[in-house]
Each structure stands twice: as C-alpha cells, then as structure tokens.
Amino acid sequence: MQAIKANRIAKSYADKVVVNDLSFSVARGEIFGLIGPNGAGKTTTIRMLMDIIKPDSGNVTVLGEQLSEASKNKLGYLPEERGLYRKLTTLESIVYLASLKGMDGHSAEERADELLNQTGMLLHKRKRIEELSRGMGQIIQFIVTIIHNPELIILDEPFAGLDPVNTELLKRMIADLRKRGKAIILSTHRMDEVEELCDRILMIDHGRSVLYGNLAEIKSKHRSKSVLLEIEGKLEEMPGVTERRTHKGYVKLVLDESTTPQQILERLVSRGIIINRFEIATPPLNEIFLKVVGRNHE
Amino acid sequence: MNKTFLILRHEFLHMIKRKGFIAMTIIVPLVALLAIGIAHFVSGIAGPTGEITTIGYVDEVGEFQQYTSQGNIMLVRFDTPEDATKALVSNDITEYFIIPSNYASTGALQHYTLEKQLTTPPASTTAIKKFISSNLLAGRVSPSTIELIEAPLNLVTTRLTATGAVATEQGRLGNFIIPGIFSSLLCLSIIFSSTRLLQGLGEEKENRLIEILLSSVSPWQLLTGKILGMGAAGLAQVVVWVISAPFLLSLASSTFGGFIGTIQLPANFLVLTTVYFILGYLLFAVLSASIGAISSNSQEGQQLIGIFTLPLFIPIWFMSPLMEFPNNPIWIVLTILPITSPVEVVMRLGISDVPAWELVASIAALGLSITGLLLLTTRVFRAYLLMYGKRPGIREIIRSLRSE
C-alpha cells in the first residue's frame, strides 16, 4: 500500500495557480525528495498533504484513506520555519505537541526521554526553549515530528542551520526511520542531500511536475555523452571528442553523437595509455535541476 | 483525550501562569484595598482632629457677635482689617474674613489666608456659613428652627413596586458601586483575555508554530480550544474578584460606613454578570481570532482590535447621564447592541430595573452575533492563518467568506 497518494491536486490563490494537477505517490520505506525552485509550490503541496489547506480539486489519500482528523495522528511534520513555545521547557513542549498527536502524557514523557537521550539533549529537558541554541531547538522539533511514531514523515529543509555533527545525527535517524518502513518526504534546496538520501524524487516548477520517478533512472536519462578519465601521460587529440575539460586530477571528454564511451575506451587502450579511472559521467542532480528549471523559465 | 480540550487546558494553564495575568488578578483587589487604605488615611487627616481652629473676622455691619463657636472652629472678632492681618501673619488665626457694610445688598465676604487654596476648605466654609446665617436669623426665629434650616437636607426615599408595596431592591447609590466597579472590571477582563488570544495567535503565526498545530488539529479545534481556554482563565479571574468583593465590601463598610453599609446586590446580579462576561468574552474572542488570522503580525492585530474594543467603554463614558436619566431610550439601544451590551447591562442593573424583554433581546443578539461571527471566522481562519507578512484586502476576505 502507498503511504500517501496525491491524485491531480490543484490549488489557486485569487487568480494565481500555485499547484496545478499534481499526482504522485510515496511508498512505505522510501525517502521521497520534493524539490523545486522557490515559489514552485512545494509548501502549498505539503500543506495539502497535511490537510492544513484543502485542495481546490483532486484528492489525497494517506495509508489508503481519505485525509481526516484521525489520519493526522499518523503524520509527522517538520516545517521549514522552526517555532516552539519559547516559555515552555523542552519536555513540556514535546509532551504537549505529542498529546495533540494522540499520545498520553506518560508515554510521551517516556518516549521523549529516549529520543532526548539518543540526540544527546537529555540534559536540556528542563530548560526553557528560549534558553536553547537554534540548532538545539531544531533537534527538539525533529523529536516532536517523530515522537508519536508516525507512518508518514514530512521534513521541510531538516538540515538547515545544523552543524555537521547534528546533520549526520539526523541523517542517521532518517535512514533508520526508512529501515523501519516509514515513508519520508524530504523537501530541500540541497541537491547533494537529495542525492545522498532519496530513492525517488518529484521536481515541481510553477506548480507542475517537471521530473518524477526513481532518482537513478532520472540521472541516467539525463546522462550526457561524456566520460571522466584519470590517466598517466599525455592525452593527444582523439576523434569523436567534441570538447575536453581538464579538472584537478581528471579530464572530462564530451563525445559527439556517433561516438560511444566503449569506443573511447578502446582508442585509449590501443594508444597504450595507462588508465586509472574510466567513468561514464552522470550529471549531478543540481545540473539536472538547473537544466530543467532553466528550460521552463526561458 | 479530545484535542479541543487539550488545547483548552494548555491555553488555560499557560495563561494563568503568566506574570501579567497573576499580577492583574491579585493587583485589582489589592488596588481596591489600597484605595480604601488611602481613603481611610485621607479621611483621618482631613477629618476633625479635636484641635480648635481660630478664624478671625471683621464685622463692618455690627450685627455678628453671637454663635462664634462652630464645632472645632472658633470665630474671633477684630476691629479693623489691619488688626486681623497682624494676627494672621503672626499665626494667631489661620484665616480671616470681612463682613462689609454693604453685605446685606451684595452678600459677598472677603476672605484672607496665607495658604494657596484652589477653594476654601469645606470645614471653614460650613463654619462661616453657619455663623453668618445664625446671626442673621437670631431673634427672628427660634433656635430650633435655626438648627433645622442649617441642617443638610435629609431626603429618605422609599421605592415602591407597581402594586404600591415597598420594593425589596431600593436602588440607592450604594447599589451602583459594585455594578459600576464590575462593569469596569468586565471591560478590563474581556479586553485582557481577547488581547492575549490575539497576541498568542500572532506569536504562533510569527514563529510558524501554527503549522505544527494545524498538522495535528483542525482550524475549528484550534479556534475553539484557544477561545475556551482563554475564556476559562478570564472567568477564573472574574471569580477571584467576585469572591474577594464581599471581603473588600465589609472592609470598606467598616472604614467608610455610610452608604457603603447599605449596599444591596440584586439577586440576579452575579448570575447576569457571569452570563454577560461569558457572552462578551466570546464575542470579542471570536473577533480577536479573525483579526489575528488576517493580521500580518501581532502588533498590527492589536491596533486593529483596539478599534473594536472602544465601543465596550461607551457605557462607562456615559455613566453620569445614565445615573441622571436612567429611563432614556438610548440605554435600551446600548443594552441590545452586542458590542456594548455586556458592560451596559451590568451597569444598568445597579441603577434601575432592566426589563426582561431587554435582557432576552440582548442575550439573543449576543448569541446570534457570536454564532454568525464564529462561522465567518472559521473560514477566514483557515484561509489566512498561514498567510505571513501581508494582510489580505477586503475583496480577498469577502471572496474567502463566500467560498466553501
């Protein structure tokens, strides 16, 4: 069963179409990247998934059911802008927000202790939120997001403002949640994070889907005809190569339409060049993003 | 547990733990106690001390020799103004006055003192007046008649019912004190609670906590939980004041005596005060919530709500004409108008009878306004609570009210 399925959802404000006929699904046990430029409609999409705002048309099902108040307890949401009750203590904040997700006070306290311990924040549980650093507040908010063991977790820029240690900690926790069969939607501007963590992605622009599917397949589809080389000795002119870019430690060869990477490899071997690395170049997601979004904005 | 109740409990506890709330709950009775203390102190220093005060006078008419002892004030005659001035500057007398030879035609006296005075102290005025009138009447009417003329008017009023029987509620000045105080407190409490609601919403909107809340509860649950939680805290505050009122009243009564001792609270007063607090609070809370939803920040919201809370004070501004002309039809309008009725009714209960039909109409108007506003607010709440940094225009709001 899909954890979440959005079927042709659309939303407009006044005369502006913010989300336009968007369909996608997220399976259990996968991390799904929701990406797009600023103002693409990501936040509005997330709010419709969370039932914070209603779509003008289309529908969303969560774990096979129409969205309802009860299904909200199965969702965990970390919004991009962080905020907690500044005057409450860490524990009070966690327990109150967990109670709104259907947890009783005792279970919430127990689970809060576990998660605070896991994140090294146990010492701060009696401190007021206003006494914590921004990064600490973010960890607390992540705890609030997952404390009720939700089936679907939506994380909007979860690593923004975190130091490398806490970033790694969160990444490990997110990977662990995936292992436990949770469906995770990750919305971020950081393409390296998407490449590192996500199984599938949906790229939206102007409220429309512009890329959707398995990340590896998307990258393969957008693969340019080029190879990366690390060789010993000098590389002379080679037929079939339209462009040669030398980077620190490696050379990138862009091939013409009729030449295959296999042919290039054969030519290198035939010239007796010692090859330390030969790799068919796949474009980074960032490049695909710029290409696709740039095309839409032309 | 019901999520609305969880929000209600959170808001209630969060509110009653706030320093501002605790301070206001305690300070209001304390200020009343302080006022009593100050009044007691002032009456102590202003009242009769037992010391004899000497006032001089120059009688150019020659007919004012008797009645020179007026309570603690002794009147001493001087032959010339110069003699009287000498006595004044050497502190033998506190002040003096001249009864000019043409007094009979002008009725004017010249008064001299070393003190800077806005008006002549009442004790001096009373003593001089009695001295003059007693001397003028001496020999013309009997001493007992003089005493009657000089005594203040003692008008003992008894209110009768339509059947001619003596009414149980006599509506004396004392009866107006508690409703007068309560209507002011009602204003404060309603404004404090609804402003706090607005401020809370603004903060949650500004720090985006609202998104987490709305991912857990519906806008309706959030709205009702907040309104009821804050309302419960406001009601608790009013209850504290109500409970402390008899204590303060007995303290005031023992301090002032007089009319405060005669205060009677109408039997239905406390019930109606509670009903109007709840309805008044709900009306302004719902209004605050919709303003909180459309405002771009809490500061802007507070400025906007200020415009709507002003009419709540109208009955207090018109307290004096209300006491003078309690049956003017304007009070009926203010009683039925939802935005003024909570305070107007409480004030009128202390002054005159409020007919049952007016109460029914007023409660119905409040109930209808709250329901209608609540329905509109829910739509506005959902549409604009997540709009940050800008306020929707009137057209946008109307469009969202029309949409499903």
XYZ file of C-alpha atoms in Angstrom:
702
model
C 0.000 0.000 0.000
C 1.214 3.509 -0.786
C 1.767 5.644 2.285
C 0.472 8.703 0.500
C -1.133 9.208 -2.857
C -1.907 12.609 -4.323
C -4.264 12.465 -7.244
C -4.420 15.500 -9.547
C -4.365 18.021 -6.723
C -4.610 21.713 -7.577
C -4.697 24.934 -5.594
C -5.097 28.559 -6.634
C -4.997 31.790 -4.647
C -7.014 34.564 -6.255
C -6.029 34.288 -9.929
C -2.692 32.625 -9.305
C -2.392 28.872 -9.847
C 0.023 27.642 -7.186
C -0.300 23.882 -7.646
C -1.527 22.548 -10.949
C -2.759 18.992 -11.497
C -0.095 17.284 -9.414
C -0.103 13.491 -8.978
C 2.435 11.376 -7.166
C 2.737 8.672 -4.575
C 5.169 7.807 -1.820
C 5.722 4.218 -0.707
C 6.492 2.948 2.757
C 10.199 2.524 3.399
C 11.336 5.153 0.922
C 12.687 8.653 1.124
C 10.976 10.821 -1.438
C 12.565 14.106 -2.478
C 10.230 17.030 -3.156
C 12.301 19.632 -4.932
C 11.828 22.757 -6.950
C 12.851 26.408 -7.102
C 11.498 28.993 -4.657
C 7.809 29.639 -5.231
C 7.386 26.386 -7.160
C 4.501 25.291 -4.928
C 6.329 22.866 -2.595
C 4.999 24.340 0.657
C 1.433 24.522 -0.676
C 1.735 20.881 -1.778
C 2.984 19.865 1.667
C 0.154 21.788 3.359
C -2.375 19.961 1.218
C -0.768 16.622 2.104
C -1.040 17.572 5.787
C -4.673 18.683 5.407
C -3.699 22.131 6.606
C -5.282 23.567 3.470
C -7.803 21.881 1.216
C -7.040 21.337 -2.488
C -9.406 23.076 -4.911
C -9.604 19.815 -6.831
C -8.113 16.347 -6.654
C -7.626 14.305 -3.526
C -5.037 12.937 -1.176
C -5.139 9.526 0.477
C -2.980 8.666 3.449
C -2.378 4.962 4.091
C -5.289 4.161 1.802
C -7.771 6.507 3.483
C -9.069 9.963 2.694
C -7.419 12.570 4.873
C -9.215 13.029 8.169
C -8.563 14.316 11.656
C -7.704 10.755 12.743
C -5.157 10.322 9.961
C -3.332 13.435 11.160
C -2.009 11.341 14.057
C -0.185 9.154 11.526
C 1.683 12.131 10.091
C 4.764 13.892 11.382
C 5.668 17.310 10.031
C 8.789 19.393 10.417
C 8.103 22.782 8.823
C 10.847 24.845 7.243
C 10.422 27.711 9.698
C 11.016 26.430 13.200
C 8.973 27.534 16.153
C 8.199 26.254 19.625
C 6.696 27.793 22.749
C 9.622 29.848 23.972
C 8.499 29.996 27.603
C 7.856 26.256 27.954
C 10.544 23.764 28.888
C 11.814 21.273 26.342
C 9.851 18.444 27.942
C 6.639 20.468 28.267
C 6.813 21.456 24.592
C 7.406 17.887 23.433
C 4.699 16.389 25.662
C 2.062 18.994 24.688
C 2.661 18.666 20.950
C 2.815 14.843 21.282
C -0.527 14.902 23.102
C -2.048 16.671 20.082
C -0.896 13.659 18.070
C -2.863 11.338 20.327
C -0.157 10.290 22.817
C -0.926 10.114 26.519
C 1.283 12.142 28.831
C 3.098 9.182 30.373
C 4.055 7.547 27.044
C 5.050 10.912 25.631
C 7.395 11.567 28.556
C 8.976 8.128 28.282
C 9.489 8.407 24.547
C 10.751 11.994 24.924
C 13.391 10.765 27.373
C 14.506 8.089 24.894
C 14.773 10.495 21.991
C 16.414 13.228 24.071
C 18.956 10.669 25.207
C 19.513 9.468 21.645
C 20.159 13.020 20.453
C 22.305 13.982 23.445
C 19.705 16.515 24.613
C 18.613 14.835 27.847
C 20.469 17.394 29.938
C 18.342 20.144 28.444
C 14.928 18.658 29.080
C 14.074 21.037 31.941
C 15.426 24.109 30.158
C 13.135 26.630 28.550
C 13.127 26.600 24.770
C 14.319 30.224 24.748
C 17.494 29.097 26.529
C 18.433 26.645 23.759
C 20.510 27.396 20.670
C 18.840 27.416 17.258
C 20.360 24.038 16.389
C 19.159 22.521 19.665
C 15.668 23.875 19.030
C 15.766 22.208 15.651
C 16.646 18.843 17.186
C 13.747 19.260 19.631
C 11.443 20.000 16.726
C 12.654 16.870 14.943
C 11.857 14.902 18.109
C 8.372 16.448 18.125
C 7.976 15.339 14.498
C 8.734 11.664 15.131
C 7.797 11.106 18.785
C 4.371 9.629 18.008
C 5.852 7.034 15.647
C 4.150 8.413 12.518
C 3.817 6.345 9.356
C 4.450 9.297 7.090
C 7.053 11.939 7.906
C 7.361 15.218 6.027
C 10.609 17.098 6.549
C 10.967 20.575 5.097
C 14.646 21.605 4.984
C 15.546 19.442 8.006
C 19.282 20.180 7.929
C 19.158 23.951 7.506
C 21.161 25.640 10.242
C 22.505 22.409 11.756
C 26.195 21.842 12.445
C 27.893 18.864 10.696
C 27.644 16.646 13.779
C 23.903 17.167 14.178
C 23.398 16.922 10.410
C 24.963 13.454 10.459
C 22.931 12.504 13.523
C 19.694 13.493 11.770
C 20.690 11.709 8.587
C 21.307 8.513 10.562
C 17.939 8.861 12.296
C 16.160 9.476 8.974
C 17.864 6.433 7.429
C 16.809 4.404 10.440
C 13.192 5.549 10.022
C 13.303 4.405 6.385
C 14.596 0.996 7.541
C 11.607 0.763 9.866
C 9.275 1.152 6.900
C 8.313 4.803 7.344
C 7.519 6.881 4.295
C 9.567 10.071 4.320
C 9.082 13.154 2.180
C 12.150 15.362 2.145
C 11.825 18.863 0.802
C 15.146 20.644 0.397
C 17.144 23.011 -1.754
C 20.304 20.982 -1.190
C 20.647 18.646 -4.168
C 23.569 16.807 -2.569
C 21.270 15.841 0.323
C 18.649 14.596 -2.124
C 21.258 12.542 -3.985
C 22.568 11.120 -0.731
C 19.250 10.222 0.851
C 16.396 9.999 -1.638
C 15.143 6.984 -3.542
C 12.677 8.830 -5.732
C 12.014 12.472 -6.431
C 9.351 14.862 -7.641
C 10.617 18.105 -9.087
C 7.979 20.796 -9.441
C 8.100 24.166 -11.102
C 5.245 26.660 -11.411
C 3.109 24.144 -9.545
C 3.570 21.442 -12.193
C 5.506 18.217 -12.124
C 8.609 18.508 -14.292
C 10.504 15.401 -13.125
C 9.133 12.432 -11.278
C 10.495 8.981 -10.607
C 13.436 6.938 -9.442
C 16.472 9.138 -8.852
C 18.943 6.760 -10.504
C 16.714 6.438 -13.559
C 16.281 10.197 -13.821
C 20.016 10.719 -13.635
C 20.577 8.029 -16.201
C 18.008 9.586 -18.512
C 19.741 12.945 -18.245
C 23.178 11.451 -18.683
C 25.204 13.497 -21.132
C 27.530 11.711 -23.528
C 30.729 12.266 -21.619
C 33.354 10.275 -19.747
C 35.647 11.049 -16.835
C 39.288 9.925 -17.115
C 42.278 9.651 -14.864
C 45.281 8.637 -16.947
C 49.026 8.616 -16.787
C 50.771 10.521 -19.541
C 49.560 12.969 -22.115
C 46.293 12.669 -23.993
C 46.536 13.621 -27.654
C 43.649 14.705 -29.891
C 41.062 11.948 -30.224
C 38.354 11.539 -32.873
C 34.756 11.585 -31.633
C 35.531 14.076 -28.802
C 33.932 17.470 -29.228
C 35.184 19.044 -26.006
C 37.865 18.342 -23.453
C 37.780 19.870 -19.943
C 40.667 19.370 -17.576
C 39.825 19.396 -13.918
C 42.087 18.847 -10.949
C 43.100 15.182 -11.184
C 40.770 14.191 -14.017
C 39.735 15.000 -17.567
C 36.169 15.154 -18.847
C 35.627 14.258 -22.511
C 32.343 15.247 -24.186
C 31.565 12.887 -27.046
C 29.856 13.565 -30.364
C 26.566 11.884 -31.265
C 28.123 8.967 -33.139
C 30.795 8.033 -30.604
C 30.174 5.720 -27.663
C 32.142 5.561 -24.373
C 33.129 1.994 -25.351
C 34.842 3.290 -28.495
C 36.757 5.869 -26.473
C 37.951 3.178 -24.062
C 39.137 1.050 -26.968
C 41.020 4.005 -28.510
C 42.735 4.775 -25.204
C 43.810 1.159 -24.772
C 45.013 0.968 -28.359
C 47.238 4.010 -27.744
C 48.776 2.264 -24.741
C 47.621 4.867 -22.253
C 47.579 3.688 -18.650
C 44.033 4.286 -17.295
C 43.479 4.678 -13.530
C 39.816 5.681 -13.793
C 37.253 5.489 -16.541
C 33.709 6.567 -15.663
C 30.653 7.353 -17.693
C 29.691 10.747 -16.356
C 26.232 11.149 -14.852
C 25.197 14.727 -14.254
C 24.742 15.807 -10.653
C 21.130 16.458 -9.705
C 21.995 20.106 -9.381
C 22.826 20.207 -13.067
C 19.595 18.442 -13.995
C 17.702 20.844 -11.766
C 19.250 23.875 -13.453
C 18.690 22.386 -16.872
C 15.041 21.509 -16.306
C 14.102 24.603 -14.332
C 16.132 26.869 -16.622
C 14.341 25.421 -19.643
C 10.985 26.164 -18.011
C 11.965 29.716 -17.288
C 13.243 30.505 -20.819
C -8.388 12.888 25.066
C -10.323 15.349 22.950
C -7.908 17.656 21.135
C -10.057 20.744 21.719
C -9.874 20.016 25.444
C -6.079 19.527 25.240
C -5.713 22.954 23.634
C -8.163 24.449 26.136
C -6.165 23.003 29.052
C -2.859 24.136 27.590
C -4.092 27.680 26.955
C -5.710 27.894 30.394
C -2.595 26.725 32.239
C -0.288 28.779 30.034
C -2.421 31.875 30.687
C -2.807 31.545 34.458
C 0.940 31.033 34.865
C 1.716 34.298 33.101
C 3.107 37.020 35.340
C 0.817 39.651 33.786
C -2.275 37.563 34.486
C -1.288 36.769 38.077
C -0.410 40.414 38.652
C -3.736 41.648 37.300
C -5.737 39.056 39.252
C -4.060 39.991 42.519
C -3.447 43.669 41.850
C -7.078 44.615 41.165
C -8.313 43.601 44.669
C -5.087 44.987 46.152
C -5.601 48.315 44.392
C -9.137 48.368 45.806
C -7.706 47.645 49.262
C -5.108 50.353 48.738
C -7.812 52.806 47.683
C -9.705 52.011 50.873
C -6.500 52.497 52.845
C -5.791 55.818 51.149
C -9.383 56.942 51.694
C -9.095 55.921 55.333
C -5.822 57.806 55.667
C -7.129 60.895 53.871
C -10.319 60.921 55.919
C -8.100 60.602 59.008
C -6.052 63.673 58.136
C -8.916 65.639 56.660
C -11.444 64.882 59.364
C -11.904 66.572 62.696
C -8.746 66.315 64.768
C -10.153 67.668 68.035
C -7.905 70.760 67.822
C -9.580 74.140 67.899
C -9.024 76.271 64.779
C -9.351 80.020 65.096
C -10.756 82.107 62.277
C -10.835 85.866 62.510
C -13.470 88.234 61.174
C -14.061 91.967 60.873
C -17.695 92.945 61.303
C -18.340 96.238 59.478
C -22.118 95.686 59.751
C -22.048 95.345 63.521
C -24.646 92.584 63.822
C -22.436 89.491 64.022
C -21.462 88.846 67.616
C -23.174 85.554 68.529
C -22.567 81.928 67.544
C -18.761 82.327 67.473
C -18.220 78.693 68.425
C -18.858 76.378 65.471
C -17.722 72.886 66.437
C -13.947 72.872 66.401
C -13.817 76.284 64.829
C -13.707 79.387 66.982
C -14.514 82.757 65.380
C -12.676 85.799 66.828
C -13.737 89.332 66.057
C -11.232 92.067 65.087
C -11.981 95.753 64.913
C -10.024 96.533 61.787
C -8.645 94.586 58.840
C -5.120 95.685 59.902
C -5.547 94.013 63.303
C -6.806 90.850 61.628
C -3.859 90.844 59.158
C -1.412 91.230 62.056
C -2.992 88.253 63.823
C -2.890 86.210 60.596
C 0.825 86.836 59.854
C 1.711 86.075 63.468
C -0.249 82.758 63.131
C -2.753 83.610 65.886
C -5.500 82.850 63.402
C -5.493 80.592 60.297
C -7.560 82.952 58.146
C -9.990 85.843 58.407
C -12.913 87.337 56.541
C -14.532 90.738 56.358
C -18.273 91.236 56.505
C -18.528 94.540 54.591
C -21.019 97.182 55.488
C -22.935 96.567 52.243
C -23.173 92.842 52.932
C -26.957 92.924 53.051
C -27.104 94.134 49.435
C -24.120 92.202 47.944
C -23.995 89.033 50.072
C -20.187 88.969 49.443
C -17.493 88.376 52.063
C -13.762 88.980 51.616
C -11.651 86.057 52.705
C -7.896 86.263 53.525
C -5.443 83.429 54.076
C -1.716 82.672 53.898
C -2.371 79.318 52.167
C -2.509 78.768 48.417
C -6.053 77.463 48.008
C -7.986 76.307 44.978
C -11.191 76.522 47.003
C -11.891 77.345 50.605
C -11.739 74.220 52.795
C -15.274 72.819 53.361
C -14.876 72.925 57.151
C -14.192 76.704 57.076
C -16.996 77.347 54.567
C -19.509 75.417 56.654
C -18.479 77.156 59.876
C -18.594 80.642 58.309
C -21.924 79.948 56.619
C -23.474 78.744 59.878
C -22.047 81.690 61.762
C -23.461 84.199 59.272
C -26.903 82.578 58.918
C -27.295 82.006 62.664
C -26.556 85.673 63.345
C -28.904 86.829 60.583
C -31.746 84.667 61.912
C -31.078 85.354 65.599
C -34.068 86.938 67.265
C -36.249 86.405 64.221
C -36.862 82.643 64.531
C -36.449 80.116 67.331
C -33.052 78.398 67.893
C -34.598 75.018 66.937
C -35.782 76.481 63.632
C -32.291 77.868 63.014
C -30.918 74.362 63.581
C -33.391 72.863 61.096
C -32.565 75.454 58.449
C -28.859 74.803 58.790
C -29.097 71.007 58.753
C -28.429 69.297 55.369
C -31.486 68.020 53.520
C -32.282 64.530 54.714
C -34.437 63.004 51.978
C -35.305 59.416 52.881
C -36.547 57.780 49.661
C -38.509 54.545 49.591
C -39.074 52.795 46.304
C -42.479 51.229 45.785
C -43.429 48.491 43.359
C -46.241 48.830 40.790
C -48.644 47.429 43.383
C -47.660 50.048 45.928
C -45.681 47.669 48.163
C -42.178 48.549 49.399
C -39.666 47.174 46.833
C -37.040 44.707 48.034
C -34.327 46.427 45.962
C -34.189 50.061 46.922
C -31.577 51.142 44.253
C -29.675 53.539 46.429
C -26.283 54.974 45.460
C -24.543 52.136 47.281
C -26.144 49.643 44.913
C -24.442 51.288 41.982
C -20.938 50.930 43.429
C -20.479 47.185 42.834
C -22.072 47.126 39.340
C -20.005 50.197 38.480
C -16.794 48.522 39.611
C -17.775 45.225 37.993
C -18.563 46.767 34.638
C -15.078 48.330 34.587
C -13.509 45.019 35.590
C -15.567 43.240 32.950
C -14.152 45.613 30.342
C -10.621 45.013 31.554
C -11.010 41.258 31.734
C -12.663 40.928 28.322
C -10.041 43.122 26.695
C -7.160 41.439 28.531
C -8.331 37.923 27.598
C -9.121 38.666 23.976
C -5.914 40.681 23.511
C -3.967 37.784 24.954
C -5.704 35.460 22.495
C -4.752 37.770 19.654
C -1.185 38.059 20.907
C -0.872 34.268 21.278
C -2.158 33.704 17.771
C 0.166 36.371 16.421
C 3.162 34.758 18.125
C 2.252 31.302 16.854
C 1.797 32.746 13.403
C 5.062 34.650 13.515
C 7.164 31.713 14.710
C 5.266 29.299 12.414
C 4.202 27.092 15.319
C 0.766 27.369 13.793
C 1.839 24.971 11.034
C 2.713 22.260 13.542
C -0.559 22.822 15.371
C -2.595 22.683 12.164
C -0.816 19.481 11.142
C -2.249 17.937 14.320
C -5.667 19.579 14.761
C -8.298 21.213 12.602
C -8.659 25.026 12.481
C -12.005 24.596 14.276
C -10.412 22.631 17.143
C -7.610 25.173 17.406
C -10.001 28.116 17.369
C -12.461 26.717 19.909
C -9.742 25.292 22.169
C -7.973 28.608 22.320
C -11.117 30.675 22.827
C -12.442 28.402 25.572
C -9.045 28.089 27.292
C -8.502 31.829 27.442
C -12.134 32.352 28.397
C -11.825 29.884 31.270
C -8.778 31.788 32.524
C -10.643 35.090 32.243
C -13.621 33.605 34.063
C -11.324 32.327 36.818
C -10.036 35.876 37.178
C -13.554 37.285 37.444
C -14.393 34.586 40.020
C -11.384 35.641 42.137
C -12.624 39.236 42.022
C -16.192 38.178 42.838
C -15.001 36.136 45.806
C -12.851 38.984 47.104
C -15.696 41.518 46.679
C -17.609 40.685 49.931
C -14.373 40.867 51.911
C -13.477 44.228 50.382
C -17.040 45.388 50.869
C -17.078 44.582 54.560
C -13.693 46.240 54.960
C -14.935 49.319 53.095
C -18.122 49.326 55.102
C -16.255 49.271 58.391
C -13.957 52.026 57.106
C -16.469 54.368 55.489
C -19.723 53.234 56.992
C -22.464 55.395 55.489
C -23.942 54.364 52.176
C -21.442 51.526 51.604
C -23.042 49.747 54.531
C -26.358 49.959 52.707
C -25.129 48.238 49.533
C -27.504 45.551 48.346
C -26.590 43.385 45.394
C -29.590 42.467 43.258
C -30.206 38.724 43.471
C -29.690 38.211 39.755
C -26.619 40.412 39.567
C -23.892 37.792 39.934
C -25.641 35.369 37.577
C -26.126 38.018 34.914
C -22.587 39.347 35.379
C -21.230 35.839 34.728
C -23.535 35.339 31.721
C -22.525 38.680 30.213
C -18.855 38.093 30.908
C -19.021 34.767 29.042
C -21.007 36.185 26.112
C -18.990 39.399 25.942
C -15.735 37.495 26.090
C -16.857 35.052 23.370
C -17.848 37.913 21.079
C -14.532 39.712 21.445
C -12.528 36.465 21.400
C -14.021 35.422 18.069
C -13.401 38.923 16.756
C -9.797 38.738 18.007
C -9.301 35.349 16.359
C -10.435 36.620 12.967
C -8.282 39.727 13.323
C -5.367 37.511 14.428
C -5.820 35.398 11.301
C -5.802 38.307 8.851
C -3.146 40.455 10.563
C 0.381 40.254 9.259
C 1.808 40.446 12.803
C 0.621 40.662 16.411
C 1.326 44.408 16.641
C -0.929 45.167 13.694
C -3.571 42.873 15.176
C -3.557 44.745 18.470
C -4.029 48.058 16.717
C -6.980 46.668 14.799
C -8.659 45.101 17.838
C -8.307 48.429 19.647
C -10.825 49.924 17.216
C -13.363 47.221 18.029
C -12.914 47.286 21.803
C -13.537 51.025 22.090
C -17.380 50.668 21.989
C -17.136 48.431 25.053
C -16.247 51.573 27.036
C -19.184 53.658 25.753
C -21.423 52.757 28.749
C -18.637 53.825 31.124
C -18.201 57.153 29.338
C -21.934 57.781 29.692
C -22.136 56.676 33.326
C -23.114 60.097 34.566
C -26.119 60.658 32.197
C -27.135 57.049 32.854
C -27.399 57.803 36.576
C -29.271 61.014 35.909
C -31.667 59.779 33.208
C -31.892 56.003 33.687
C -35.012 55.678 31.530
C -33.710 57.313 28.376
C -34.298 55.084 25.275
C -30.601 55.367 24.337
C -29.787 52.874 27.116
C -32.131 50.333 25.509
C -30.110 50.609 22.303
C -26.842 50.136 24.193
C -28.369 47.200 26.083
C -29.291 45.363 22.892
C -26.247 46.313 20.797
C -23.906 43.298 21.229
C -20.716 45.324 21.282
C -21.877 47.491 24.226
C -24.393 45.238 25.989
C -22.069 43.280 28.357
C -20.992 46.455 30.162
C -24.233 48.396 29.733
C -26.415 45.687 31.288
C -24.137 45.225 34.291
C -24.156 48.980 34.908
C -27.918 49.347 34.479
C -28.569 46.514 36.944
C -27.195 48.741 39.692
C -29.246 51.796 38.748
C -32.650 50.742 37.532
C -34.670 47.730 36.574
C -33.750 46.207 33.235
C -36.962 44.795 31.733
C -36.876 41.067 30.985
C -37.547 41.607 27.268
C -34.470 43.801 27.005
C -32.334 41.121 28.666
C -33.750 38.429 26.374
C -33.202 40.600 23.292
C -29.701 41.490 24.410
C -28.673 37.880 25.124
C -30.234 36.739 21.837
C -28.395 39.485 19.903
C -25.123 38.492 21.541
C -25.749 34.783 20.850
C -26.582 35.428 17.192
C -23.583 37.708 16.708
C -21.224 35.153 18.257
C -22.603 32.310 16.119
C -22.504 34.318 12.900
C -19.063 35.685 13.585
C -17.788 32.226 14.519
C -18.972 30.794 11.196
C -17.274 33.599 9.272
C -14.137 33.425 11.406
C -13.654 29.717 10.753
C -13.462 30.452 7.040
C -11.150 33.406 7.467
C -9.082 31.415 9.970
C -8.428 28.554 7.552
C -7.756 30.840 4.595
C -5.437 33.391 6.177
C -3.822 31.849 9.218
C -0.955 30.639 7.079
C -0.528 33.877 5.205
C 2.581 35.540 6.559
C 3.858 39.073 6.220
C 0.890 40.550 4.367
C -2.714 41.332 5.148
C -5.433 40.278 2.708
C -7.506 43.031 1.136
C -11.221 43.458 1.781
C -12.048 41.859 -1.590
C -9.935 38.814 -0.805
C -11.613 38.417 2.582
C -15.077 38.691 1.052
C -14.096 36.128 -1.579
C -12.884 33.687 1.073
C -16.083 34.196 3.072
C -18.120 33.287 0.005
C -16.034 30.246 -0.888
C -16.584 26.827 0.634
